[in-house]
Tab-separated table of C-alpha atoms in Angstrom:
chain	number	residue	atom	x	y	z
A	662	UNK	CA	32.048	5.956	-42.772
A	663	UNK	CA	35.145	7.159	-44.811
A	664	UNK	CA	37.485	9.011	-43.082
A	665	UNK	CA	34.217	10.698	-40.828
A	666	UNK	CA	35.093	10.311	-37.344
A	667	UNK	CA	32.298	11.916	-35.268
A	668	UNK	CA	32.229	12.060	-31.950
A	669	UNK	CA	29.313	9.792	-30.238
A	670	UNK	CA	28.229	11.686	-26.910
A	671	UNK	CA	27.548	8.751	-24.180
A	672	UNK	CA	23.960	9.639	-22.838
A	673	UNK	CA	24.112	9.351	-19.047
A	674	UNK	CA	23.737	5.485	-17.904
A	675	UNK	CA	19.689	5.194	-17.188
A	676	UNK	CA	19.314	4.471	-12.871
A	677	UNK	CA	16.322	3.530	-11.369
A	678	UNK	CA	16.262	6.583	-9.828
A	679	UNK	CA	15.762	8.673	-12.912
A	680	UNK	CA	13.330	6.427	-14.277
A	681	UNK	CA	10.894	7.089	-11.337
A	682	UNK	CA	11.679	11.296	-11.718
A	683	UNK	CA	10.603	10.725	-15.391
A	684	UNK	CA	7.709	8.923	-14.128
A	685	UNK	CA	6.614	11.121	-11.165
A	686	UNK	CA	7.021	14.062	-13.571
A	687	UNK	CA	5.119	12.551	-16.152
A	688	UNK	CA	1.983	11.898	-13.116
A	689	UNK	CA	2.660	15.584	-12.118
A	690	UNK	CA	1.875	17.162	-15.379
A	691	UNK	CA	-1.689	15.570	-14.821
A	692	UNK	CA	-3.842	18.489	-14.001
A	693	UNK	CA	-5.655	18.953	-10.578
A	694	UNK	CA	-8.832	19.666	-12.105
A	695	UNK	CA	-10.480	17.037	-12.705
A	696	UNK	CA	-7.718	14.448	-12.143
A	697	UNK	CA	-6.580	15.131	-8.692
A	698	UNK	CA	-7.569	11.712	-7.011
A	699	UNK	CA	-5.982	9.702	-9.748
A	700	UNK	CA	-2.892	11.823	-9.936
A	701	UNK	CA	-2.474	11.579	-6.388
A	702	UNK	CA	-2.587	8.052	-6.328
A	703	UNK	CA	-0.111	7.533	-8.683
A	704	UNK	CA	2.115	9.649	-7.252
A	705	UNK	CA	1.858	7.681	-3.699
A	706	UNK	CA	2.233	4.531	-5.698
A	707	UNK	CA	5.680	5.688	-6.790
A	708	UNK	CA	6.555	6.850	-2.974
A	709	UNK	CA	5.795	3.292	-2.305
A	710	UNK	CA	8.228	1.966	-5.286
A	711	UNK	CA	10.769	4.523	-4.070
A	712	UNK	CA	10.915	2.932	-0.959
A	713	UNK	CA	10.777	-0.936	-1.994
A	714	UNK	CA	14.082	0.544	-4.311
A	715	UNK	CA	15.829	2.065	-1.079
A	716	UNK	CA	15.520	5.702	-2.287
A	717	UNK	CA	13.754	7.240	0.939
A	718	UNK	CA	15.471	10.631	0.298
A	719	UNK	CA	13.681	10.226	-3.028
A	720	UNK	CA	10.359	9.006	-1.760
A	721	UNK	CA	10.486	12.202	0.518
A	722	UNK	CA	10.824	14.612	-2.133
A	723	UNK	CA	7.645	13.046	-3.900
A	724	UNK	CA	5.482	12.697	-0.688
A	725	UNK	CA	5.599	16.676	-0.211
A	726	UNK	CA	4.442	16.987	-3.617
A	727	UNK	CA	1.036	15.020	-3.349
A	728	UNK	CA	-1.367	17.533	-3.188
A	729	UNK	CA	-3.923	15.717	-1.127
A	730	UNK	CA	-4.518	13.510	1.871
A	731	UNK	CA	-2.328	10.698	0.307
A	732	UNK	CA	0.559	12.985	1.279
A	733	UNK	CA	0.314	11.844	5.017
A	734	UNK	CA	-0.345	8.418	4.487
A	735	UNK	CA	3.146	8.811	2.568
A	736	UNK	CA	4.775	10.363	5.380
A	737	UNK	CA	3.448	7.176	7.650
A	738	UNK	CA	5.176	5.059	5.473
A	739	UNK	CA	8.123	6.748	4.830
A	740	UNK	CA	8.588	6.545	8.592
A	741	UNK	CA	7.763	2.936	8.658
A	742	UNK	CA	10.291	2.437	6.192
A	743	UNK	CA	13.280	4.365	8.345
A	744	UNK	CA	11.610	2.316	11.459
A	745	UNK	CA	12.280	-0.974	9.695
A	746	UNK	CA	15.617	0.133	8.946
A	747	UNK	CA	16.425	1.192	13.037
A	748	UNK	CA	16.874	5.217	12.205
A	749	UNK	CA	13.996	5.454	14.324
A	750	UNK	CA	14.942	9.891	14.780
A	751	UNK	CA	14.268	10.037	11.281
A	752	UNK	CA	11.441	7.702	11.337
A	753	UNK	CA	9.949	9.799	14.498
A	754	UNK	CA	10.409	13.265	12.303
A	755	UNK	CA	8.260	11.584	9.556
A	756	UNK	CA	5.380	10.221	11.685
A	757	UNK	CA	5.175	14.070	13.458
A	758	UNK	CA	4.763	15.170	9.787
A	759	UNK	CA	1.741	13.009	9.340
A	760	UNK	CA	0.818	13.396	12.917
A	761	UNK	CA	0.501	17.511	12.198
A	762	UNK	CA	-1.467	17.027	9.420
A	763	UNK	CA	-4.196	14.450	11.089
A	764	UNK	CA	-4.608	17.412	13.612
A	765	UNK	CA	-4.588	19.966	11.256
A	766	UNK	CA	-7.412	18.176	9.581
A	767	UNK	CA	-9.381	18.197	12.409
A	768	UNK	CA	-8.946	21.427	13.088
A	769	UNK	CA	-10.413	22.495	9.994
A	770	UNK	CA	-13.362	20.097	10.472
A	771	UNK	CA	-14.139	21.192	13.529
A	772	UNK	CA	-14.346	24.805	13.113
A	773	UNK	CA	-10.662	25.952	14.924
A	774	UNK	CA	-8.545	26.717	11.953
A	775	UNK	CA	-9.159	27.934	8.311
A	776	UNK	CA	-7.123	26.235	5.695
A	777	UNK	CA	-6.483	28.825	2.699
A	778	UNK	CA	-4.506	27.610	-0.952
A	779	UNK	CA	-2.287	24.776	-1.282
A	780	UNK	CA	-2.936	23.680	2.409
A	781	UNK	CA	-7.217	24.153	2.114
A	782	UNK	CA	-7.180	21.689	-1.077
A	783	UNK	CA	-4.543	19.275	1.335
A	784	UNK	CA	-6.411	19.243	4.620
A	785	UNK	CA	-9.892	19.371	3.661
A	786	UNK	CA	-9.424	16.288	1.650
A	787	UNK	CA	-8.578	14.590	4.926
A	788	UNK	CA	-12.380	13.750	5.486
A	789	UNK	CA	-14.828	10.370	6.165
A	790	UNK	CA	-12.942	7.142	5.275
A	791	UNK	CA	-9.567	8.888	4.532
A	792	UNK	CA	-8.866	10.312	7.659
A	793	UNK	CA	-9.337	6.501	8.632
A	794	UNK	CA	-7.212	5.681	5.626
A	795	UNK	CA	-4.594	7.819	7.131
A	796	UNK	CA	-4.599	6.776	10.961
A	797	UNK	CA	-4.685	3.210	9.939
A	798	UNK	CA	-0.871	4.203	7.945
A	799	UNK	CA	-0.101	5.787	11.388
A	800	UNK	CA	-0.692	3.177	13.418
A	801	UNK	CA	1.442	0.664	11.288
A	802	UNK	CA	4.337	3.301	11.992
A	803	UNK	CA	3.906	3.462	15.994
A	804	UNK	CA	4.081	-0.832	15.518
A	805	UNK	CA	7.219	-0.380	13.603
A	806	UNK	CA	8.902	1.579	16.344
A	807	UNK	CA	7.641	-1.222	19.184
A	808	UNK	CA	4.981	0.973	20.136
A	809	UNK	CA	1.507	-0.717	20.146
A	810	UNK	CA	0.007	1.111	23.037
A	811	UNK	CA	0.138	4.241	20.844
A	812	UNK	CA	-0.736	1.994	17.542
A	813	UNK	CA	-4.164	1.281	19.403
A	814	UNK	CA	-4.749	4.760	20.431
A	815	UNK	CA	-4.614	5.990	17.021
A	816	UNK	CA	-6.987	2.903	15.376
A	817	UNK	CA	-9.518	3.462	18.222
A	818	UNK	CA	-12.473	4.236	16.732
A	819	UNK	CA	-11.478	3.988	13.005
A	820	UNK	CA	-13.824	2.278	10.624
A	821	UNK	CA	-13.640	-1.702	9.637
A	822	UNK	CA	-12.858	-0.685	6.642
A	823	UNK	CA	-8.832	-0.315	7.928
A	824	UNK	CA	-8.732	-2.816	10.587
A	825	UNK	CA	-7.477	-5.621	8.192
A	826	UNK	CA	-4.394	-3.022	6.995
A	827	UNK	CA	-3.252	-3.121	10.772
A	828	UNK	CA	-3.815	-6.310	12.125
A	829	UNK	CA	-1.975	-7.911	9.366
A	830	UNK	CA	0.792	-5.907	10.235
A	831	UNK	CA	0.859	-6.372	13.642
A	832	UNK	CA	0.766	-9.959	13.115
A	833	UNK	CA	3.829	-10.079	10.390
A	834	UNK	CA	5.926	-9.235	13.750
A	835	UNK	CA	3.656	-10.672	16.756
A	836	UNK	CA	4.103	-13.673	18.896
A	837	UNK	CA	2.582	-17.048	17.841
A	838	UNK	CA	-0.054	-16.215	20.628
A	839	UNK	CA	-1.273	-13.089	18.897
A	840	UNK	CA	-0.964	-14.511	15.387
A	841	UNK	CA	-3.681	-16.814	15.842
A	842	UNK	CA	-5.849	-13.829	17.495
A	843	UNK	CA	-5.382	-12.058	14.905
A	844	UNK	CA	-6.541	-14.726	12.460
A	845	UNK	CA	-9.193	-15.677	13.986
A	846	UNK	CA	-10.094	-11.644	13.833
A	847	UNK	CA	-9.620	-11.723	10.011
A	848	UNK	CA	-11.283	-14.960	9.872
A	849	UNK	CA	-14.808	-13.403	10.770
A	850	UNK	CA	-14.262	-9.968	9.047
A	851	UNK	CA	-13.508	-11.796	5.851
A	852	UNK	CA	-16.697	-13.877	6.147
A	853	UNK	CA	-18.649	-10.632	6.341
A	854	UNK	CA	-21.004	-8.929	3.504
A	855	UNK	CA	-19.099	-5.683	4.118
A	856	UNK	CA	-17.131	-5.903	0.592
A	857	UNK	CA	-14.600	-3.642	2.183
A	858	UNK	CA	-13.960	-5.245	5.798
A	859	UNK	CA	-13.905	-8.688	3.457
A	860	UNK	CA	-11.771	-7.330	0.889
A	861	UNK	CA	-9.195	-5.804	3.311
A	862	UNK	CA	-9.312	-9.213	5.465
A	863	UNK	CA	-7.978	-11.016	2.088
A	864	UNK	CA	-5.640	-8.996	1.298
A	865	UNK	CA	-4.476	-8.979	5.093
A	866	UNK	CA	-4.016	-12.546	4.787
A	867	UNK	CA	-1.936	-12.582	1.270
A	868	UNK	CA	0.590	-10.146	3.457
A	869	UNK	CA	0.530	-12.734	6.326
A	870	UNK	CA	1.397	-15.347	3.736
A	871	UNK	CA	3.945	-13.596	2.877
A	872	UNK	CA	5.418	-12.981	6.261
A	873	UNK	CA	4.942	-16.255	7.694
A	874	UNK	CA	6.056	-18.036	4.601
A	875	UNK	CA	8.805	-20.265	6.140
A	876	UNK	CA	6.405	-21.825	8.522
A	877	UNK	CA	4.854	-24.778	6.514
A	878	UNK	CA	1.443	-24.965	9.158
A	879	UNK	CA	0.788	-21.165	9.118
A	880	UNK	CA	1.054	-20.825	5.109
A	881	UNK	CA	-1.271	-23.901	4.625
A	882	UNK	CA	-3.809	-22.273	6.833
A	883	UNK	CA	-3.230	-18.891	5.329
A	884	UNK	CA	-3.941	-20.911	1.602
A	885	UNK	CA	-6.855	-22.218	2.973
A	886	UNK	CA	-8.450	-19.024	4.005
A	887	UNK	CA	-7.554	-17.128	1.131
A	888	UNK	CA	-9.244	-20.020	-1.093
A	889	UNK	CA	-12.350	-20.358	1.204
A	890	UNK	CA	-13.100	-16.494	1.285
A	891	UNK	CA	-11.835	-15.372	-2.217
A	892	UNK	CA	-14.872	-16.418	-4.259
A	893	UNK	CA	-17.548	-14.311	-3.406
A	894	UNK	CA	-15.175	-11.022	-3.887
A	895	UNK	CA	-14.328	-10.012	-8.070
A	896	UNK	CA	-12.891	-11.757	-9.924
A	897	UNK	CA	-10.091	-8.746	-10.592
A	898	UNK	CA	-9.173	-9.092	-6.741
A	899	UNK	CA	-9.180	-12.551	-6.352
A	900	UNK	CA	-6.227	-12.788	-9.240
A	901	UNK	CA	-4.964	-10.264	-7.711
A	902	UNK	CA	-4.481	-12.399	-4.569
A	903	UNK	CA	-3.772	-15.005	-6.094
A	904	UNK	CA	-0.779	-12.803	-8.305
A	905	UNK	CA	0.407	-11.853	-4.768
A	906	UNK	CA	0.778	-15.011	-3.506
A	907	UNK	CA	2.387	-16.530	-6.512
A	908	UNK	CA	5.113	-13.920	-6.232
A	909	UNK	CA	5.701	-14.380	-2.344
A	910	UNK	CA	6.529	-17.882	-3.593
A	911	UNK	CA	8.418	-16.763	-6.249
A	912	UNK	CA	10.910	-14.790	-3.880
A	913	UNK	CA	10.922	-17.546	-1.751
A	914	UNK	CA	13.082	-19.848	-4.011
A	915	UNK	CA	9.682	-21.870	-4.502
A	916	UNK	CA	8.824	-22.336	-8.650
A	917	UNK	CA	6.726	-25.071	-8.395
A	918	UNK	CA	3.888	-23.380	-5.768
A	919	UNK	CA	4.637	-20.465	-8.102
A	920	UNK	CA	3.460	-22.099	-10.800
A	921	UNK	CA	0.511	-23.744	-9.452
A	922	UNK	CA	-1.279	-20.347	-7.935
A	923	UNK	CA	-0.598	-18.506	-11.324
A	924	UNK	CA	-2.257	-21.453	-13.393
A	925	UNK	CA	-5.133	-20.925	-10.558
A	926	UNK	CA	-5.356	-17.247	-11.615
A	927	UNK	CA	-4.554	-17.901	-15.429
A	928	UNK	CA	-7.393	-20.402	-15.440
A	929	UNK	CA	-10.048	-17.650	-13.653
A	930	UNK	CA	-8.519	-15.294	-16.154
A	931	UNK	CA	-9.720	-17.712	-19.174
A	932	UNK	CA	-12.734	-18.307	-17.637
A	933	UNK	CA	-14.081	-14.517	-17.535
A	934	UNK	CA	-16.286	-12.863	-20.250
A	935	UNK	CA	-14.646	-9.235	-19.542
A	936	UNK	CA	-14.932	-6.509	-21.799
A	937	UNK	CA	-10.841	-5.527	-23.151
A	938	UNK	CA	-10.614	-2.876	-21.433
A	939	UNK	CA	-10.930	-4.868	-18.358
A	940	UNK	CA	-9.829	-8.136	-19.483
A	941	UNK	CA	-5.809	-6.959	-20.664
A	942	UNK	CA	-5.273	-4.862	-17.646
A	943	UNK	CA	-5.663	-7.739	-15.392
């Protein structure tokens, strides 16, 4: 060092917030062609992180940057999010967002209205299952803001595909009485050979675990279902079940069921004959 006394420039302190602009940008550079579907969907994924965080001025900002029909399912839940949190103006402003662009949709699929750049590759994405995608996201807004009557409106008619999403949220914050409806609902679509009407069923009930955790009889019968349904689906999703219940306990100040679910998953983990490029992702 000697008598060398340079000055050291401080780089700014590293936020959570500018680690998910580093990360959206990074997704962004992705080009559309042919990566628009998986650039899209990592670009929701960090809406959705954005939120969990608190940033929903940030989680804005990204939705209006996805360039397909994940861009109203963001809106839905960016409303949810300001719904939970009792700005329901704001969260009303977001839902019309989505709103306008289910209607735009159809207009373009039924013949009224001719999408052109940006907007054509946006709305006429919004076809078959992801319109349903989208309404089901809509629906779990209008149930955030106490609104059910309009919840059911917009799910009438969508495929089984989506019915899980929206039951399980309209039993996180439903009376006892509809609770066990709406398990007894899950119950049959999860004993179904539709893979997707099961899948979504099991993953309805790891959110209802989650939600009901503090009452002892209702996560027992949640654990119970979960375990009876989860081994006919992959093994991928049933770990991934399993992950999600392990870290509901985890948050809930409970190690020891922690520990027991993820030596369930470790122990379906050991037992699988996956290629690597399956087996280290999961």
């Amino acid at each position: 060092c000697g008598e060398s006394r340079q000055q050291v420039e401080h780089p700014e302190p590293v936020t959570a917030a500018s680690l998910l602009d580093i990360a959206f940008d990074g997704v962004s550079r992705m080009p559309l062609d042919p990566h628009i579907r998986n650039r899209a969907r990592a670009q929701e994924k960090l809406v959705e992180t954005s939120l969990t965080l608190m940033q929903p001025a940030q989680a804005a900002r990204y939705a209006g940057k996805i360039p397909n029909w994940r861009q109203a399912a963001a809106y839905a839940d960016i409303a949810q999010w300001y719904a939970r949190h009792d700005d329901f103006k704001t969260a009303e402003s977001y839902l019309g967002k989505a709103e306008r662009m289910l209607q735009l949709a159809r207009d373009v699929q039924e013949g009224r209205l001719f999408a052109t750049g940006d907007k054509q590759l946006l709305l006429e994405s919004m076809q078959e299952w992801r319109l349903d995608r989208v309404k089901a996201h809509v629906a779990q807004a209008y149930l955030a803001l106490g609104n059910e009557s309009k919840s059911r409106e917009i799910t009438a008619g969508i495929s089984k595909d989506e019915v899980p999403r929206v039951l399980a949220f309209e039993a996180s914050a439903s009376d006892p009485e509809s609770y066990e409806k709406i398990f007894t609902a899950l119950s049959a679509m999860a004993g179904l050979e539709h893979f997707e009407s099961a899948k979504g069923a099991l993953l309805a009930f790891a959110a209802l675990y989650e939600s009901h955790y503090e009452d002892a009889e209702k996560r027992e019968q949640l654990r119970a279902a979960i375990d009876a349904h989860r081994t006919n689906m992959p093994l991928f999703l049933q770990i991934e079940v399993l992950t999600s219940l392990a870290q509901t306990a985890y948050d809930q100040g409970d190690p020891a069921t922690c520990n027991e679910i993820i030596h369930q998953a470790d122990e379906l983990l050991e037992e699988a004959r996956f290629f690597p490029r399956m087996y280290f992702p999961v």
